[in-house]
């Protein structure tokens, strides 16, 4: 099942300018988070926000011996940014998309207010 979430954010830049700013924060082998830009159009930007997690896992075997393993995992959130309503579409995101939204606000110099879209069903 594909989960989609929409948010409102009046962008202070045009989409190509926003994409150029995002390209300064690309995900690389050495970084712990960043953007992967898939497609840039005049009215939208498609991409992913990738986070890298490094941790040490300790496992105790049935004989009581403890072993440690270094683990690396990645979390990726697909998104599309639109110049018109809805401004942000998050696909298959995690419950907490706070890191993505914080990074979007950071690249906009904190001049954008990102708010959820409320839909009255009645």
Steps between C-alpha positions, in 0.01 A plus 500: 500500500632842409467772763480862385501813713451857379619820662467869422813714466510829307848481347710817498680388180406367159539122467823508294658733760381275783651198322830684459504573873420135574791389280733669749376242757521180295540161663852363452694201629653711779183679613241385752202661326416686183291522186500290186335704223330285235326758281466878486223674308380859492216421743631199699802322646504121546750342732584308813636593839746236624622456856789273603505333841814336641474298818662213685288190559587270789385137476526236770520144370345201684832437680511848656767645269442854385581613147487853359417592143518838334177561312406762243143559388339754272158663512364658185192721464363576152355845443375739235505873554247704301480873441119477526265323742586248651851629546652184652411139427674235712471143371568193714644719770561395854273606782742774587611711203644767728856473364385554141282796596776655712746469211248662261457790741877529538562529126230769484674698781204422730277733300237237420226370730417135434153406625289187456192517284179455699206353316157516661322178408161629609 
